[in-house]
CSV table of C-alpha atoms in Angstrom, one decimal:
chain,number,residue,atom,x,y,z
A,21,ASP,CA,72.9,40.6,113.3
A,22,GLN,CA,76.4,42.0,112.2
A,23,GLN,CA,76.1,43.8,108.9
A,24,VAL,CA,79.8,44.4,108.9
A,25,LYS,CA,82.1,41.6,109.9
A,26,GLN,CA,85.8,41.5,110.5
A,27,ASN,CA,86.4,37.8,111.1
A,28,SER,CA,90.1,37.9,112.2
A,29,PRO,CA,90.4,39.4,115.8
A,30,SER,CA,94.2,39.7,115.3
A,31,LEU,CA,96.8,39.3,112.7
A,32,SER,CA,100.5,39.0,113.0
A,33,VAL,CA,102.9,40.1,110.1
A,34,GLN,CA,106.7,40.3,109.7
A,35,GLU,CA,108.0,43.8,109.2
A,36,GLY,CA,108.4,44.6,105.5
A,37,ARG,CA,105.8,42.1,104.3
A,38,ILE,CA,102.3,42.7,103.1
A,39,SER,CA,99.5,43.0,105.8
A,40,ILE,CA,96.1,42.0,104.4
A,41,LEU,CA,92.9,42.8,106.5
A,42,ASN,CA,89.5,41.6,105.4
A,43,CYS,CA,86.1,42.9,106.0
A,44,ASP,CA,82.7,41.3,104.9
A,45,TYR,CA,79.2,43.1,104.7
A,46,THR,CA,75.9,41.9,104.3
A,47,ASN,CA,73.8,44.9,103.4
A,48,SER,CA,73.8,45.5,99.6
A,49,MET,CA,72.7,49.1,100.1
A,50,PHE,CA,76.1,49.9,101.4
A,51,ASP,CA,78.0,52.0,98.9
A,52,TYR,CA,80.8,53.7,100.8
A,53,PHE,CA,83.4,52.1,102.9
A,54,LEU,CA,86.0,53.4,105.4
A,55,TRP,CA,88.9,52.1,107.2
A,56,TYR,CA,90.0,53.6,110.5
A,57,LYS,CA,93.0,52.9,112.5
A,58,LYS,CA,93.3,53.0,116.4
A,59,TYR,CA,96.2,53.1,118.7
A,60,PRO,CA,95.7,52.4,122.4
A,61,ALA,CA,94.3,55.3,124.4
A,62,GLU,CA,93.5,57.2,121.3
A,63,GLY,CA,90.5,57.6,119.1
A,64,PRO,CA,90.1,56.0,115.8
A,65,THR,CA,91.5,58.0,112.9
A,66,PHE,CA,90.6,58.0,109.2
A,67,LEU,CA,92.7,56.0,107.0
A,68,ILE,CA,91.3,55.4,103.5
A,69,SER,CA,87.9,55.1,102.0
A,70,ILE,CA,86.4,53.7,98.8
A,71,SER,CA,83.1,54.2,97.0
A,72,SER,CA,81.0,51.3,95.3
A,73,ILE,CA,81.7,52.9,92.0
A,74,LYS,CA,85.5,51.9,92.2
A,75,ASP,CA,87.2,48.5,93.0
A,76,LYS,CA,90.3,49.9,94.1
A,77,ASN,CA,91.8,53.0,95.9
A,78,GLU,CA,95.4,53.8,96.7
A,79,ASP,CA,97.0,56.0,99.2
A,80,GLY,CA,100.8,55.5,99.7
A,81,ARG,CA,101.3,52.1,101.3
A,82,PHE,CA,97.7,51.5,101.9
A,83,THR,CA,95.4,50.1,99.1
A,84,VAL,CA,91.7,49.1,99.6
A,85,PHE,CA,90.0,46.6,97.3
A,86,LEU,CA,86.2,46.2,96.9
A,87,ASN,CA,84.5,43.2,95.5
A,88,LYS,CA,80.8,44.0,95.4
A,89,SER,CA,79.6,40.8,94.1
A,90,ALA,CA,81.2,39.0,97.0
A,91,LYS,CA,80.4,41.8,99.5
A,92,HIS,CA,84.0,41.9,100.7
A,93,LEU,CA,86.7,44.5,101.1
A,94,SER,CA,90.3,44.2,102.0
A,95,LEU,CA,92.9,46.6,103.2
A,96,HIS,CA,96.5,46.0,101.9
A,97,ILE,CA,99.5,47.6,103.6
A,98,VAL,CA,102.8,47.3,101.7
A,99,PRO,CA,105.4,47.3,103.1
A,100,SER,CA,104.3,46.9,106.6
A,101,GLN,CA,106.0,48.9,109.3
A,102,PRO,CA,106.3,48.7,113.2
A,103,GLY,CA,104.1,51.9,113.3
A,104,ASP,CA,101.3,50.2,111.6
A,105,SER,CA,100.6,47.9,114.7
A,106,ALA,CA,97.2,49.0,115.8
A,107,VAL,CA,93.4,48.0,115.6
A,108,TYR,CA,92.0,48.5,112.2
A,109,PHE,CA,88.2,49.1,111.8
A,110,CYS,CA,86.1,48.7,108.7
A,111,ALA,CA,82.9,50.9,108.5
A,112,ALA,CA,80.2,51.0,105.9
A,113,SER,CA,77.5,53.4,105.0
A,114,ALA,CA,74.7,53.9,102.5
A,115,LEU,CA,75.0,57.2,100.8
A,116,GLY,CA,71.2,57.4,100.3
A,117,ASP,CA,70.6,57.0,104.1
A,118,SER,CA,69.5,60.5,105.3
A,119,ASN,CA,71.0,59.6,108.6
A,120,TYR,CA,74.5,59.3,107.2
A,121,GLN,CA,75.2,56.6,109.6
A,122,LEU,CA,78.3,54.4,109.8
A,123,ILE,CA,78.1,50.8,110.7
A,124,TRP,CA,81.3,49.4,112.2
A,125,GLY,CA,83.1,46.0,112.3
A,126,ALA,CA,84.6,44.8,115.5
A,127,GLY,CA,88.1,45.4,114.3
A,128,THR,CA,91.3,43.5,113.6
A,129,LYS,CA,94.5,43.9,115.8
A,130,LEU,CA,97.6,44.1,113.6
A,131,ILE,CA,100.7,43.2,115.0
A,132,ILE,CA,103.8,43.9,113.1
A,133,LYS,CA,106.9,41.7,114.2
A,134,PRO,CA,110.3,43.1,113.7
B,25,ASN,CA,94.2,72.7,116.5
B,26,ALA,CA,92.5,70.5,119.2
B,27,GLY,CA,90.0,68.7,117.0
B,28,VAL,CA,87.6,66.9,119.3
B,29,THR,CA,88.2,66.9,123.2
B,30,GLN,CA,86.6,64.6,125.7
B,31,THR,CA,86.4,65.2,129.4
B,32,PRO,CA,86.9,63.4,131.7
B,33,LYS,CA,89.2,60.8,130.4
B,34,PHE,CA,88.5,58.4,133.2
B,35,ARG,CA,85.8,58.0,135.7
B,36,VAL,CA,84.7,55.5,138.2
B,37,LEU,CA,81.1,55.6,139.4
B,38,LYS,CA,78.9,53.6,141.8
B,39,THR,CA,75.7,51.9,140.5
B,40,GLY,CA,72.9,54.6,140.6
B,41,GLN,CA,75.2,57.6,140.4
B,42,SER,CA,74.9,60.2,137.6
B,43,MET,CA,77.4,61.9,135.5
B,44,THR,CA,78.0,63.8,132.3
B,45,LEU,CA,80.6,63.4,129.7
B,46,LEU,CA,81.5,66.5,127.7
B,47,CYS,CA,82.6,66.6,124.1
B,48,ALA,CA,83.9,69.7,122.5
B,49,GLN,CA,84.9,70.3,118.8
B,50,ASP,CA,86.6,73.2,117.1
B,51,MET,CA,86.1,72.3,113.5
B,52,ASN,CA,82.6,73.8,113.1
B,53,HIS,CA,81.3,70.5,112.2
B,54,GLU,CA,77.5,70.1,112.0
B,55,TYR,CA,77.3,66.4,113.0
B,56,MET,CA,78.4,65.1,116.5
B,57,TYR,CA,78.2,61.5,117.8
B,58,TRP,CA,78.6,59.5,120.9
B,59,TYR,CA,79.7,55.9,120.5
B,60,ARG,CA,80.6,53.2,123.0
B,61,GLN,CA,83.1,50.4,122.4
B,62,ASP,CA,83.1,47.2,124.1
B,63,PRO,CA,85.5,44.2,123.7
B,64,GLY,CA,85.0,42.1,120.7
B,65,MET,CA,82.4,44.5,119.3
B,66,GLY,CA,82.5,47.3,116.9
B,67,LEU,CA,81.7,51.0,117.8
B,68,ARG,CA,78.1,51.3,118.6
B,69,LEU,CA,76.2,54.5,118.2
B,70,ILE,CA,74.4,55.8,121.3
B,71,HIS,CA,73.0,59.1,120.2
B,72,TYR,CA,73.8,61.6,117.5
B,73,SER,CA,73.1,65.2,116.5
B,74,VAL,CA,72.8,66.8,113.0
B,75,GLY,CA,72.9,70.4,114.4
B,76,GLU,CA,72.7,72.6,117.1
B,77,GLY,CA,69.6,71.9,119.2
B,78,THR,CA,68.8,68.5,117.6
B,79,THR,CA,69.4,65.1,118.8
B,80,ALA,CA,68.5,61.6,117.7
B,81,LYS,CA,68.8,58.1,119.0
B,82,GLY,CA,71.3,55.6,117.7
B,83,GLU,CA,71.6,51.8,118.1
B,84,VAL,CA,72.0,51.7,122.0
B,85,PRO,CA,70.4,54.9,123.4
B,86,ASP,CA,68.8,53.3,126.6
B,87,GLY,CA,70.0,54.6,129.9
B,88,TYR,CA,71.6,57.7,128.2
B,89,ASN,CA,70.6,61.3,127.5
B,90,VAL,CA,72.2,63.9,125.4
B,91,SER,CA,72.1,67.7,124.6
B,92,ARG,CA,73.5,70.0,122.0
B,93,LEU,CA,72.8,73.4,123.2
B,94,LYS,CA,75.8,74.7,121.3
B,95,LYS,CA,77.1,73.8,118.0
B,96,GLN,CA,80.5,72.8,119.5
B,97,ASN,CA,79.6,70.9,122.4
B,98,PHE,CA,77.8,67.5,122.7
B,99,LEU,CA,76.9,66.3,126.2
B,100,LEU,CA,76.2,62.5,127.1
B,101,GLY,CA,74.5,62.0,130.4
B,102,LEU,CA,73.9,59.0,132.5
B,103,GLU,CA,71.1,59.5,135.0
B,104,SER,CA,71.4,56.3,136.9
B,105,ALA,CA,74.7,54.5,136.1
B,106,ALA,CA,74.6,50.6,135.8
B,107,PRO,CA,77.5,48.1,135.6
B,108,SER,CA,76.5,47.4,131.9
B,109,GLN,CA,77.5,51.0,131.1
B,110,THR,CA,81.1,50.1,131.8
B,111,SER,CA,82.7,50.9,128.5
B,112,VAL,CA,85.0,53.2,126.7
B,113,TYR,CA,83.0,56.2,125.1
B,114,PHE,CA,84.0,58.0,122.0
B,115,CYS,CA,82.8,61.3,120.8
B,116,ALA,CA,83.1,62.1,117.3
B,117,SER,CA,82.2,65.0,114.8
B,118,SER,CA,81.9,65.0,111.1
B,119,TYR,CA,81.3,66.9,107.9
B,120,LEU,CA,79.7,65.4,104.8
B,121,LEU,CA,81.5,65.2,101.6
B,122,GLU,CA,80.1,66.9,98.6
B,123,GLY,CA,80.3,66.3,94.9
B,124,ALA,CA,80.7,62.8,93.7
B,125,PHE,CA,80.6,61.4,97.3
B,126,ALA,CA,77.9,63.5,98.6
B,127,GLY,CA,76.6,62.3,101.9
B,128,ALA,CA,79.7,60.3,102.7
B,129,ASN,CA,80.6,60.9,106.2
B,130,VAL,CA,84.2,61.2,107.6
B,131,LEU,CA,84.4,61.2,111.5
B,132,THR,CA,87.0,62.7,113.6
B,133,PHE,CA,87.1,61.2,117.1
B,134,GLY,CA,88.2,62.3,120.4
B,135,ALA,CA,90.6,60.2,122.5
B,136,GLY,CA,88.0,58.4,124.5
B,137,SER,CA,86.6,58.4,128.0
B,138,ARG,CA,86.9,55.2,130.1
B,139,LEU,CA,83.9,54.8,132.3
B,140,THR,CA,83.8,51.9,135.1
B,141,VAL,CA,80.5,51.4,136.9
B,142,LEU,CA,80.8,49.4,140.2
């Protein structure tokens, strides 16, 4: 039973356009969400996060939107650049969970076409 | 600043052999984790540690053991390797945010260790 789902295994976007990566979750106890980016042969690196008290968080070209009622979040990258080609993981946690565990989606491979 | 270092990066084992993966972090983080990543699946937590001398089971602990004798090191052991343990293993360490997001967890990962069990 996957609590965090990234239903698109891959996404191809033209350079300069907007990339939108989606993530759905089922556990209503989740209240903190993170996006990680992973290049081949490297470990994931933290990209951006959002708390359930917000519905939007921006950091440069990256914006994460959270729709709590739909249990859905999305990562927008504008404009997309070749260096954005990577696998993006969505992760969720419940701040009240004393184990502080993250639950991960399966990832979406983003390909930016020149 | 090395961050999180995993050794070895690659290893091939035969079924039944044993081995240890070493993870070292230089950020003075309390929390450390071992994950495995398999095709089409998210990262799955094997074991974790909330401090020196402590360990706990994660989502998929069977067939693995861990030890955290020093704060900066977290070892993952396979006593009798099986082909199902062929995977990429990631170590991570973390601190917990304080203030408004107290308890939120930001992980720093190592580069991964690719293990093949024949």
